[in-house]
PDB file of C-alpha atoms in Angstrom:
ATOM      1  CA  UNK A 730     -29.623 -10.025 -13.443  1.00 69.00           C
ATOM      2  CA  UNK A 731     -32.920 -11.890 -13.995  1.00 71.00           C
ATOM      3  CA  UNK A 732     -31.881 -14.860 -12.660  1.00 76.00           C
ATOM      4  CA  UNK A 733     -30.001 -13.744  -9.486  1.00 77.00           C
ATOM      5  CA  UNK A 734     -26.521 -13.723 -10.998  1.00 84.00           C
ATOM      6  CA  UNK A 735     -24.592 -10.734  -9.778  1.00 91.00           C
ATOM      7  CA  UNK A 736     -21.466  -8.916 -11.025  1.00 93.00           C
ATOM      8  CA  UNK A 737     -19.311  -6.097  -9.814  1.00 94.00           C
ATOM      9  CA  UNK A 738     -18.937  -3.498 -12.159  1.00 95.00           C
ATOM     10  CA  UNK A 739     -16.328  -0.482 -12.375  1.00 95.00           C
ATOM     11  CA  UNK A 740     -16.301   2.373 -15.032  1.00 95.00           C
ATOM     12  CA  UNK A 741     -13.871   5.034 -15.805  1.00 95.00           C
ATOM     13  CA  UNK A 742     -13.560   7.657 -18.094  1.00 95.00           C
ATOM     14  CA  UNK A 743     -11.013   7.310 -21.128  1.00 93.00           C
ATOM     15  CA  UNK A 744      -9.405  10.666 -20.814  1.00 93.00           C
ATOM     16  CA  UNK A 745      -5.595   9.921 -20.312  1.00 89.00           C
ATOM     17  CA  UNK A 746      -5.940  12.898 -18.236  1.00 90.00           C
ATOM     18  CA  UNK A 747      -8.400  11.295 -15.275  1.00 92.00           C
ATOM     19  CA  UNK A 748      -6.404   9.332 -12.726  1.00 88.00           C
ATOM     20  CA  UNK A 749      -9.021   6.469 -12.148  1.00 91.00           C
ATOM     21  CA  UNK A 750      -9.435   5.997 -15.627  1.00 92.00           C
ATOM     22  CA  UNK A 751      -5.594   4.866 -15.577  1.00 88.00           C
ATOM     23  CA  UNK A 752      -5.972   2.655 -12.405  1.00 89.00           C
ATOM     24  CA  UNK A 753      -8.918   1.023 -14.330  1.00 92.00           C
ATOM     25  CA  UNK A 754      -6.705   0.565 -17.573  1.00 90.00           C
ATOM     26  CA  UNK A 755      -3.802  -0.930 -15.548  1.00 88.00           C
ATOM     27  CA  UNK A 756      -6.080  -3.444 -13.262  1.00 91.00           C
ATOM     28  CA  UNK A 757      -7.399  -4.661 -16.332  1.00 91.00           C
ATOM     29  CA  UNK A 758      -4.499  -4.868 -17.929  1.00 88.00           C
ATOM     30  CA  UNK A 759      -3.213  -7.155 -15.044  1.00 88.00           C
ATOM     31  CA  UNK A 760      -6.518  -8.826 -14.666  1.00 89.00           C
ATOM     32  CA  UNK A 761      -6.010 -10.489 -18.273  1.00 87.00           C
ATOM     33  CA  UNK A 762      -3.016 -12.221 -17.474  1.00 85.00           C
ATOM     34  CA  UNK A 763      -2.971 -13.548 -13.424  1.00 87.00           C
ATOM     35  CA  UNK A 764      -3.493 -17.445 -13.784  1.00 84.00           C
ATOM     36  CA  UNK A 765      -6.131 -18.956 -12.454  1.00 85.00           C
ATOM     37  CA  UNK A 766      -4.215 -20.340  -9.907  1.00 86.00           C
ATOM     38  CA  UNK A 767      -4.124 -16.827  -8.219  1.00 89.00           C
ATOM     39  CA  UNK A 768      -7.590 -16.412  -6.327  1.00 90.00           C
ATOM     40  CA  UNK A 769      -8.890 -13.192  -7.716  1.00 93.00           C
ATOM     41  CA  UNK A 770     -12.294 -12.130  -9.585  1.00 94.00           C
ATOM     42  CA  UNK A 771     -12.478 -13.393 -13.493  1.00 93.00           C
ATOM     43  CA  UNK A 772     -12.926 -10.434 -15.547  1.00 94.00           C
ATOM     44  CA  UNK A 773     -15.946 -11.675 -17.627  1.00 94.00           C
ATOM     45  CA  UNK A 774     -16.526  -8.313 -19.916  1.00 93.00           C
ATOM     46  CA  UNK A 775     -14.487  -5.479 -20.936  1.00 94.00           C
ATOM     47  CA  UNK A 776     -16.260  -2.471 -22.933  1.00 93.00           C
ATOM     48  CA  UNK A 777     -14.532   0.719 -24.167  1.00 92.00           C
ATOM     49  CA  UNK A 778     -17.598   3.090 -26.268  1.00 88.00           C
ATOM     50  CA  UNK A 779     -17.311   6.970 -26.652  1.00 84.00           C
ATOM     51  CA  UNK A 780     -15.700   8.190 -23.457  1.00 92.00           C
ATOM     52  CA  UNK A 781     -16.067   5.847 -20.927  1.00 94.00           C
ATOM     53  CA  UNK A 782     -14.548   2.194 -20.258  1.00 95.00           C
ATOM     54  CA  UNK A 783     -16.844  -0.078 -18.616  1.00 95.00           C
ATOM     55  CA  UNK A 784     -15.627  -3.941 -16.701  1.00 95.00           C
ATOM     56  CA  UNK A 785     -17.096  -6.542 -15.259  1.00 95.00           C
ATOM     57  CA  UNK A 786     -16.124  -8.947 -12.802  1.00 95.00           C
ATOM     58  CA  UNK A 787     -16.923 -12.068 -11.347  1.00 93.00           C
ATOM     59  CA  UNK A 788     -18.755 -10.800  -8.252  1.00 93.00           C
ATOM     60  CA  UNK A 789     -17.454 -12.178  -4.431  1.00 92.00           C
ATOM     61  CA  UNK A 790     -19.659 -11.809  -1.505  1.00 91.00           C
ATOM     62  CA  UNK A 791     -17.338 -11.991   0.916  1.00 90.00           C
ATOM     63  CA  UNK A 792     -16.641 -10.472   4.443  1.00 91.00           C
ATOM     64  CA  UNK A 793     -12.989  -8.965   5.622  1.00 89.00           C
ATOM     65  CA  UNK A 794     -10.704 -11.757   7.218  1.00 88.00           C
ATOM     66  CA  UNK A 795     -10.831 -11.804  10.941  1.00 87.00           C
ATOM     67  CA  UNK A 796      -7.855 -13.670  11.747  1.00 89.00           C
ATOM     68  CA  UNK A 797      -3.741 -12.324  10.966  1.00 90.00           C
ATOM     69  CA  UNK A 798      -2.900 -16.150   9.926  1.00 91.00           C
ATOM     70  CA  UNK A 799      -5.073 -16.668   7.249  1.00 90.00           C
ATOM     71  CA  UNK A 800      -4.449 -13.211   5.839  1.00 89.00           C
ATOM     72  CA  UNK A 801      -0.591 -14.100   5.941  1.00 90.00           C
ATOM     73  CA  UNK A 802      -1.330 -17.431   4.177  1.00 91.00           C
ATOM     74  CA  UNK A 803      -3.377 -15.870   1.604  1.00 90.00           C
ATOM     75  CA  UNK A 804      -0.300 -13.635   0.786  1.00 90.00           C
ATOM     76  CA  UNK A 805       2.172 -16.210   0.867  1.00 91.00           C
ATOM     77  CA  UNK A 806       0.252 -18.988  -1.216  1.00 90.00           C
ATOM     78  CA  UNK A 807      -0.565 -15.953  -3.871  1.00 89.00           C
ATOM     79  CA  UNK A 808       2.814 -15.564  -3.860  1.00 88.00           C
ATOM     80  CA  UNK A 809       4.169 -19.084  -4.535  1.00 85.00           C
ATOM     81  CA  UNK A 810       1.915 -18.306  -7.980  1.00 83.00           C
ATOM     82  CA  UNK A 811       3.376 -15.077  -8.590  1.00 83.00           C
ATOM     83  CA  UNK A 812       7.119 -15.452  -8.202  1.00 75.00           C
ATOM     84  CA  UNK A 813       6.793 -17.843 -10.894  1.00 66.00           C
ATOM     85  CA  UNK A 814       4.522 -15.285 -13.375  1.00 70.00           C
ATOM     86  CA  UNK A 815       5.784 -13.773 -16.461  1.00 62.00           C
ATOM     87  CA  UNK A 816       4.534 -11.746 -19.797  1.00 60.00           C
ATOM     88  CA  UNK A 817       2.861  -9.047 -17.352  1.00 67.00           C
ATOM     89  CA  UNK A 818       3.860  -5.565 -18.438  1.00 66.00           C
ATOM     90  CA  UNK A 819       3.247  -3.622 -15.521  1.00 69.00           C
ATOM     91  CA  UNK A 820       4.844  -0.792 -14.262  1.00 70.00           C
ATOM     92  CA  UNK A 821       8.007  -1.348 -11.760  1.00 70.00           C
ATOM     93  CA  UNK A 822       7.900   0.345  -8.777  1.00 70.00           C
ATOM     94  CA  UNK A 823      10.187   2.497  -9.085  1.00 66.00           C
ATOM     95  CA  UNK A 824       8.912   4.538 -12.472  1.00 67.00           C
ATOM     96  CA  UNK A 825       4.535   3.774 -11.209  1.00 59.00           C
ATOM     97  CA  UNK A 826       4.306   3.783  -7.385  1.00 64.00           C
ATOM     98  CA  UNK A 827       4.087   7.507  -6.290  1.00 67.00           C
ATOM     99  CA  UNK A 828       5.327   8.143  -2.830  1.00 80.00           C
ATOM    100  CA  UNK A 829       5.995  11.825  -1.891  1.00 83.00           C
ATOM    101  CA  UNK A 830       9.648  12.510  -0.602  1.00 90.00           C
ATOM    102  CA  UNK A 831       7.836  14.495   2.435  1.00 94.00           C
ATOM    103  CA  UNK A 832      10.839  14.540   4.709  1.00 96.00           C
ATOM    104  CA  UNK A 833      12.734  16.457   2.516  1.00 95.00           C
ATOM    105  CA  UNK A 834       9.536  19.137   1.695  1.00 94.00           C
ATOM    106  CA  UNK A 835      10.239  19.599   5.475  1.00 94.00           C
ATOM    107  CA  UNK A 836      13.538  19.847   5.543  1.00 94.00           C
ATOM    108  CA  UNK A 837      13.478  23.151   2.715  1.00 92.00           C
ATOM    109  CA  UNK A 838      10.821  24.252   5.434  1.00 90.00           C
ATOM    110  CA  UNK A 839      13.645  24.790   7.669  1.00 89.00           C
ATOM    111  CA  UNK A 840      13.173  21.346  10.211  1.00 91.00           C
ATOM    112  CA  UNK A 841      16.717  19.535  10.554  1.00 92.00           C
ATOM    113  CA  UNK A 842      15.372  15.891   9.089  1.00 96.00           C
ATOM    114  CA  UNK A 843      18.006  16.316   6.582  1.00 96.00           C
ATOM    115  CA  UNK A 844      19.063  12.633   7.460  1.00 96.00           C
ATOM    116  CA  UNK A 845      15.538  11.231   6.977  1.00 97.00           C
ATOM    117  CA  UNK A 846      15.624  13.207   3.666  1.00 96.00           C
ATOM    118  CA  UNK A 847      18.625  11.449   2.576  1.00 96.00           C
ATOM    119  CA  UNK A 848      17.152   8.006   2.946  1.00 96.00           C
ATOM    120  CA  UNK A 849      14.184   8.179   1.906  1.00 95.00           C
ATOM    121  CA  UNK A 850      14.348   8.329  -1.961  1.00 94.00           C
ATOM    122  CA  UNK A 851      16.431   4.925  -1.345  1.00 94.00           C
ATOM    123  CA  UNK A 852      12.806   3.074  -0.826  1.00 93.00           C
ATOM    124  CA  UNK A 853      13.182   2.574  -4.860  1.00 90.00           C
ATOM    125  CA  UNK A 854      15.976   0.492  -4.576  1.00 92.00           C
ATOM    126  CA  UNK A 855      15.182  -1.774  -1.620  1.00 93.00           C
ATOM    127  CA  UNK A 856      11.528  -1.823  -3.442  1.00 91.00           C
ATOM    128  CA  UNK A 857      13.132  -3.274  -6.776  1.00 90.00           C
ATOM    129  CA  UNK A 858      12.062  -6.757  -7.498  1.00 89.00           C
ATOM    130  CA  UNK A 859      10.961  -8.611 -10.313  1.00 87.00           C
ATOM    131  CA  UNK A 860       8.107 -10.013  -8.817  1.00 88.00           C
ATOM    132  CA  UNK A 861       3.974  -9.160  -9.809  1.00 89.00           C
ATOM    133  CA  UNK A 862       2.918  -7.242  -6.318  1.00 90.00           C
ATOM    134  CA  UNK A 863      -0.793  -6.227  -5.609  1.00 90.00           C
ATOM    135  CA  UNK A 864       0.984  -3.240  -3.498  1.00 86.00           C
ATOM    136  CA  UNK A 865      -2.534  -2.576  -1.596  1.00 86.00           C
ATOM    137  CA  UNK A 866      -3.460  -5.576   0.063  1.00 83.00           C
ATOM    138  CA  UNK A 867      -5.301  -3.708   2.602  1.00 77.00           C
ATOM    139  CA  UNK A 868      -7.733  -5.927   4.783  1.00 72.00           C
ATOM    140  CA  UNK A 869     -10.715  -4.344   2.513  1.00 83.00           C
ATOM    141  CA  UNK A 870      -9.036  -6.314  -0.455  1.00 90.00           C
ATOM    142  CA  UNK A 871      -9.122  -9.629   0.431  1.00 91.00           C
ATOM    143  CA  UNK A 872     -12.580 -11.142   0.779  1.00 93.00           C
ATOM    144  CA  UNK A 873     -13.493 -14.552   2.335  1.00 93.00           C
ATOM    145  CA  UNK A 874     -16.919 -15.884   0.789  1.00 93.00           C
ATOM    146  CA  UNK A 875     -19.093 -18.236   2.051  1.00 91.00           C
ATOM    147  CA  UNK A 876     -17.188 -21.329   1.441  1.00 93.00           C
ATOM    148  CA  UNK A 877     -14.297 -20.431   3.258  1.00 91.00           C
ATOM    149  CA  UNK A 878     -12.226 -19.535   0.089  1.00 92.00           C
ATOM    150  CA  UNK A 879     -10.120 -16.061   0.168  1.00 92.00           C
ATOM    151  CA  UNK A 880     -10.569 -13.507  -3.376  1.00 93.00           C
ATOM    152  CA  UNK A 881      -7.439 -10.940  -4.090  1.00 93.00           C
ATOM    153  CA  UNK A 882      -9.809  -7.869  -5.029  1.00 93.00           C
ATOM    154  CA  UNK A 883      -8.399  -4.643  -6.735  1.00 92.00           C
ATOM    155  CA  UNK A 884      -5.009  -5.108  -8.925  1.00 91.00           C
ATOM    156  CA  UNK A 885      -5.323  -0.756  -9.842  1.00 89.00           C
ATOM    157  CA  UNK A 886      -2.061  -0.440  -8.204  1.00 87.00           C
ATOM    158  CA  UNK A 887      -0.137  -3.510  -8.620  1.00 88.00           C
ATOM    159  CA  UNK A 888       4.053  -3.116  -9.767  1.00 87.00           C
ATOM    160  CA  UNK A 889       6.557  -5.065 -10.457  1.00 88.00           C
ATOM    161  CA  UNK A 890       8.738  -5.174  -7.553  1.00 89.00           C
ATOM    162  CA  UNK A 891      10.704  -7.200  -4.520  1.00 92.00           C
ATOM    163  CA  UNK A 892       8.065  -9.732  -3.272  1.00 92.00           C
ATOM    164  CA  UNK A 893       8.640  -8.804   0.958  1.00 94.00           C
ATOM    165  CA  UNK A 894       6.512  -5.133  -0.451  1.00 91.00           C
ATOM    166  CA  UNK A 895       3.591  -7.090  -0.509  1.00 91.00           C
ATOM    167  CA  UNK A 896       4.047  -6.824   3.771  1.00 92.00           C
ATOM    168  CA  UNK A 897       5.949  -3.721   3.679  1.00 93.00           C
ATOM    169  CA  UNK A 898       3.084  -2.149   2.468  1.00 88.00           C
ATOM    170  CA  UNK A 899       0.469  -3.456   4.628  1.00 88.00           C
ATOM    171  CA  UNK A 900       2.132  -4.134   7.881  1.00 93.00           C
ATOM    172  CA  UNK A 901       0.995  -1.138   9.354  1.00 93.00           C
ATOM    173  CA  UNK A 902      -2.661  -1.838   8.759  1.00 91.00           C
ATOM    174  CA  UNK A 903      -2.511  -5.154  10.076  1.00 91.00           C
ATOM    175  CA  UNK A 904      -0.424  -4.070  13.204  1.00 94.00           C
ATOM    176  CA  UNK A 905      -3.340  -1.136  13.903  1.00 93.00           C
ATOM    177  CA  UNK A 906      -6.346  -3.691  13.291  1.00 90.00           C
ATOM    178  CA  UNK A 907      -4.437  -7.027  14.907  1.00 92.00           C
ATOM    179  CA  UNK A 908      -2.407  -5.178  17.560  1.00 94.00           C
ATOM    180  CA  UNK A 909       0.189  -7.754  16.564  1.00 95.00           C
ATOM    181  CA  UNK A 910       3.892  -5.645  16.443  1.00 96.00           C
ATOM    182  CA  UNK A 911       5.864  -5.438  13.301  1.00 96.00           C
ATOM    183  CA  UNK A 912       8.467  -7.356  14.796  1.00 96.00           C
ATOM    184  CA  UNK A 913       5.694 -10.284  14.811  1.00 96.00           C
ATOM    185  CA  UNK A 914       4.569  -9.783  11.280  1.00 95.00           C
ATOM    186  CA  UNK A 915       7.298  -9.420   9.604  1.00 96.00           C
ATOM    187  CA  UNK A 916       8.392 -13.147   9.992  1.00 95.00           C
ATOM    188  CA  UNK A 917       4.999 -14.506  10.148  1.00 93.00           C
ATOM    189  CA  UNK A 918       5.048 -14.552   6.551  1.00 93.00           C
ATOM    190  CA  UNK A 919       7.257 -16.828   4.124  1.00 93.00           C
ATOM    191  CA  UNK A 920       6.747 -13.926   1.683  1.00 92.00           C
ATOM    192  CA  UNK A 921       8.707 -11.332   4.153  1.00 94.00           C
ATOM    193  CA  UNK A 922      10.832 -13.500   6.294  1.00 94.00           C
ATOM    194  CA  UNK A 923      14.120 -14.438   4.913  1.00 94.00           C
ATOM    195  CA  UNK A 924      14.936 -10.229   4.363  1.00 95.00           C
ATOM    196  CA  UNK A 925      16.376  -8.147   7.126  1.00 97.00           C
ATOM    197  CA  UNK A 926      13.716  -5.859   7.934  1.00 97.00           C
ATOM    198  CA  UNK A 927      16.313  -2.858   8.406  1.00 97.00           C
ATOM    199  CA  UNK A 928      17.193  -3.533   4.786  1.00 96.00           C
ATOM    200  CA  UNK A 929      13.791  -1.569   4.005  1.00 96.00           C
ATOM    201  CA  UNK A 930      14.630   1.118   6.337  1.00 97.00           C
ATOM    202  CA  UNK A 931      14.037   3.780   3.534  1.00 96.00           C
ATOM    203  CA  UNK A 932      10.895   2.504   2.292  1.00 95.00           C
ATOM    204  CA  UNK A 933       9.742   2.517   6.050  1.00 96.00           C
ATOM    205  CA  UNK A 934      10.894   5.930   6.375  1.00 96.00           C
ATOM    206  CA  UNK A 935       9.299   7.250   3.111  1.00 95.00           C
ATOM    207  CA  UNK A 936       6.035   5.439   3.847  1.00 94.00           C
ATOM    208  CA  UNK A 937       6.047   6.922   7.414  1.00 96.00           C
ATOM    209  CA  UNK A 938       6.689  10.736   5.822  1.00 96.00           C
ATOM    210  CA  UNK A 939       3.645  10.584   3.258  1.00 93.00           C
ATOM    211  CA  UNK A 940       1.724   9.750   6.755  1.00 94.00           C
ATOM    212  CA  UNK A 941       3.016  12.036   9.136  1.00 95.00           C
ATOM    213  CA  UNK A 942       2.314  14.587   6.172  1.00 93.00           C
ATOM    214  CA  UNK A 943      -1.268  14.029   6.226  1.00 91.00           C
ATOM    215  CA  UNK A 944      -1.381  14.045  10.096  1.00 92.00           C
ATOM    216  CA  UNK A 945       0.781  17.111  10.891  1.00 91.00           C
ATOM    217  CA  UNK A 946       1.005  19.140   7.893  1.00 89.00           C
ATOM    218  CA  UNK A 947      -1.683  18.662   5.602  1.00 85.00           C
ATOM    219  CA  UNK A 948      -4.555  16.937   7.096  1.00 80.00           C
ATOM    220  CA  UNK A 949      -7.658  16.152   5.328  1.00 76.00           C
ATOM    221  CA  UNK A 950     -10.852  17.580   6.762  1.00 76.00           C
ATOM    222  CA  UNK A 951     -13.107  15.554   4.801  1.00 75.00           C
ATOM    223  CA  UNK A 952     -12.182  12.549   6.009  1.00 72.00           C
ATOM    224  CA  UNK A 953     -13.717  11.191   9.014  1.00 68.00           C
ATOM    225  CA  UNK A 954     -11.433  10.983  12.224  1.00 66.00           C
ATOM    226  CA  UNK A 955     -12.636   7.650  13.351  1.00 62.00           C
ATOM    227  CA  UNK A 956     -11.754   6.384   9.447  1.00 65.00           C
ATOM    228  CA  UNK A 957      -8.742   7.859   9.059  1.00 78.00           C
ATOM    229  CA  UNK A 958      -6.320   5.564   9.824  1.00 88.00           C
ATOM    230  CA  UNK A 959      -2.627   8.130   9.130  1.00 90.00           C
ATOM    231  CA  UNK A 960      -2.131   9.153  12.812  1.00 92.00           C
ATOM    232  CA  UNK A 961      -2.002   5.154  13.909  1.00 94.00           C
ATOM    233  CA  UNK A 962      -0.243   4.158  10.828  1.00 95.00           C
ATOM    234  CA  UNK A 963       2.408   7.022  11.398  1.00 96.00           C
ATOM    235  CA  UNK A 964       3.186   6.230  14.463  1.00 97.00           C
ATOM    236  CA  UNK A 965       3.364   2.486  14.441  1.00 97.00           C
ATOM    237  CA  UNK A 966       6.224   3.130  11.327  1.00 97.00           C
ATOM    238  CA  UNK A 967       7.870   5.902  12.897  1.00 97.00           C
ATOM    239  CA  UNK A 968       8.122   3.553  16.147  1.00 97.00           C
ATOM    240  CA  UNK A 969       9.221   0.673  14.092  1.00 97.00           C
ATOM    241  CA  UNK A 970      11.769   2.924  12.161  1.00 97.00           C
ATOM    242  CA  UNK A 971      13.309   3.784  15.589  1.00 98.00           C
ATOM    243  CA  UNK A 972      13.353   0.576  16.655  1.00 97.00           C
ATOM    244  CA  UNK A 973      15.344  -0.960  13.515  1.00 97.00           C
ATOM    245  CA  UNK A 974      17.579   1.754  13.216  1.00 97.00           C
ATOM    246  CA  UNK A 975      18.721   1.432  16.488  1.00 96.00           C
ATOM    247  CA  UNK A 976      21.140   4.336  18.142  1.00 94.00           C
ATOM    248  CA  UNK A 977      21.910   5.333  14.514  1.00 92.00           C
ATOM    249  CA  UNK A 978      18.974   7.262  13.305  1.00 95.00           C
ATOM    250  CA  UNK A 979      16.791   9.301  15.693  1.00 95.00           C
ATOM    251  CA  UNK A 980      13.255   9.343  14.008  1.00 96.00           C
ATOM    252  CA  UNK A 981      11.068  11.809  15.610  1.00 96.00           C
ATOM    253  CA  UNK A 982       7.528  11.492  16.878  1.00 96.00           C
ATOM    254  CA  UNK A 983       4.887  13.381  15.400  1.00 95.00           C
ATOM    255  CA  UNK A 984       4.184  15.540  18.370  1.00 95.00           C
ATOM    256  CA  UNK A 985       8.133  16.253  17.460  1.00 95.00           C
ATOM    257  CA  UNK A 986       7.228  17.228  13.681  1.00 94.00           C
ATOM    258  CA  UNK A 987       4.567  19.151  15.013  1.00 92.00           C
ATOM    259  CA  UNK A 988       6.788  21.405  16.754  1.00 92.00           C
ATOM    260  CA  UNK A 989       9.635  21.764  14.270  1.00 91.00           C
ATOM    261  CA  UNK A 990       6.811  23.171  12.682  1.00 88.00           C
ATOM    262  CA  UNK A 991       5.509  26.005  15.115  1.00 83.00           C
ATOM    263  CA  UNK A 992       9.035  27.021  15.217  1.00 77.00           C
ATOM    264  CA  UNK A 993       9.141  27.420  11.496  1.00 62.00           C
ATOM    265  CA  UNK A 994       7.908  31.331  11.702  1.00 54.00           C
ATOM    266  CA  UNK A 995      10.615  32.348  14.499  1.00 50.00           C
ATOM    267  CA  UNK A 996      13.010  30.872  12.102  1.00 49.00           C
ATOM    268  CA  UNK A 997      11.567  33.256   9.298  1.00 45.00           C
ATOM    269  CA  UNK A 998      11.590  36.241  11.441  1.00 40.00           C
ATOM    270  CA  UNK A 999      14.928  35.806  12.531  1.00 41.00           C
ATOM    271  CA  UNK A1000      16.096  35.727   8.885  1.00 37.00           C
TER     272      UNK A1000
END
């Protein structure tokens, strides 16, 4: 503006239709109700004319946190406000939060995952919570500004859900960028620690299966190899899968997936 004041704006079409017109609806729908106690953006102005819906937010300049503690305290102490939030009607996990039951697509393409298919669909129920959960905490979406203070950006895809998703979700972004191990992060946080991590096997499993989808099967060309971030994150959960399930569950590599795969056409021909 005029007198240096700055603002961060996002607009989105109102079709019902258009997917980021929903994420827009449902941030600001959460945006109206987090207390102030949660560090996140004020939404100063909300404007809905003809086809488009137009908000403005309190704007951050702010860089990416550098350090795995104070991202873990940021998530705990938003937390500590959150477990005790209620009136939000946002969607629960389980009916709002899409995740792809990949391992069984593979399965009706003939590979023998047919365990891994069986869990997977499970994640719902380990996810269930009744907790407010950001469910994208990505290390793009919290900001620290020039004071030192840390800003929760970007609510689109927040659910109501069990509070340890907030690190489910995350951990293998910050075990990529930190080179800390899951094993490390998990009890690093308050928010995570008291839960058996193999309790979430399924939603480990699931989240690994969207990934190693968009590594082996369908990759993206359009997005930049040294960006895309599926072939680390895929392996650090199917790793971490292995290593909670222990001798029960064998959870293949993705040079394994890729293989089941080239031997999907012998398969056909020898139908």
């Amino acid at each position: 503006l005029a007198d240096d004041t700055q603002y961060f704006v996002k607009a989105a079409s109102t079709d019902p239709e258009d997917r980021v017109g929903i994420m827009l609806e449902r941030e600001l729908h959460v945006a109206r109700h987090l207390p102030p106690s949660v560090p996140t953006p004020s939404l100063e102005l909300e404007v809905v004319q003809s086809e488009w819906r137009v908000a403005v937010f309190e704007h951050v300049d702010g860089r990416l946190v550098d350090d795995p503690q104070r991202l873990f305290t940021v998530i705990d102490d938003m937390h500590a406000h959150l477990s005790a939030l209620s009136g939000v009607d946002a969607r629960p996990m389980r009916d709002g939060v899409p995740v792809p039951l990949r391992w069984a697509e593979l399965v009706e393409r003939g590979a023998s995952y047919d365990a891994l298919a069986e869990l997977e669909p499970r994640w719902i129920d380990v996810a269930d919570g009744d907790t407010l959960v950001h469910f994208d905490l990505r290390d793009d979406n919290v900001l620290i500004d020039q004071t030192g203070k840390a800003w929760v950006v970007d609510w689109a895809n927040a659910a109501i859900g069990a509070p340890e998703m907030e690190i489910a979700c995350v951990l293998p972004g910050m075990a990529k960028r930190f080179g800390i191990a899951p094993r490390d992060i998990w009890p690093a946080c308050r928010t995570s620690r008291d839960r058996d991590p193999r309790d979430l096997l399924p939603w480990w499993i699931a989240h690994a299966g969207v990934l190693v989808h968009q590594v082996v099967v369908a990759p993206n060309p359009r997005i930049d190899p040294r960006r895309n971030m599926a072939r680390p994150w895929a392996e650090i959960l199917l790793a971490w899968s292995q290593e909670l399930a222990g001798d029960e569950l064998h959870i293949p590599t993705l040079d394994d997936v890729a293989a089941a795969l080239r031997r999907e056409p012998d398969r056909g021909r020898g139908a």
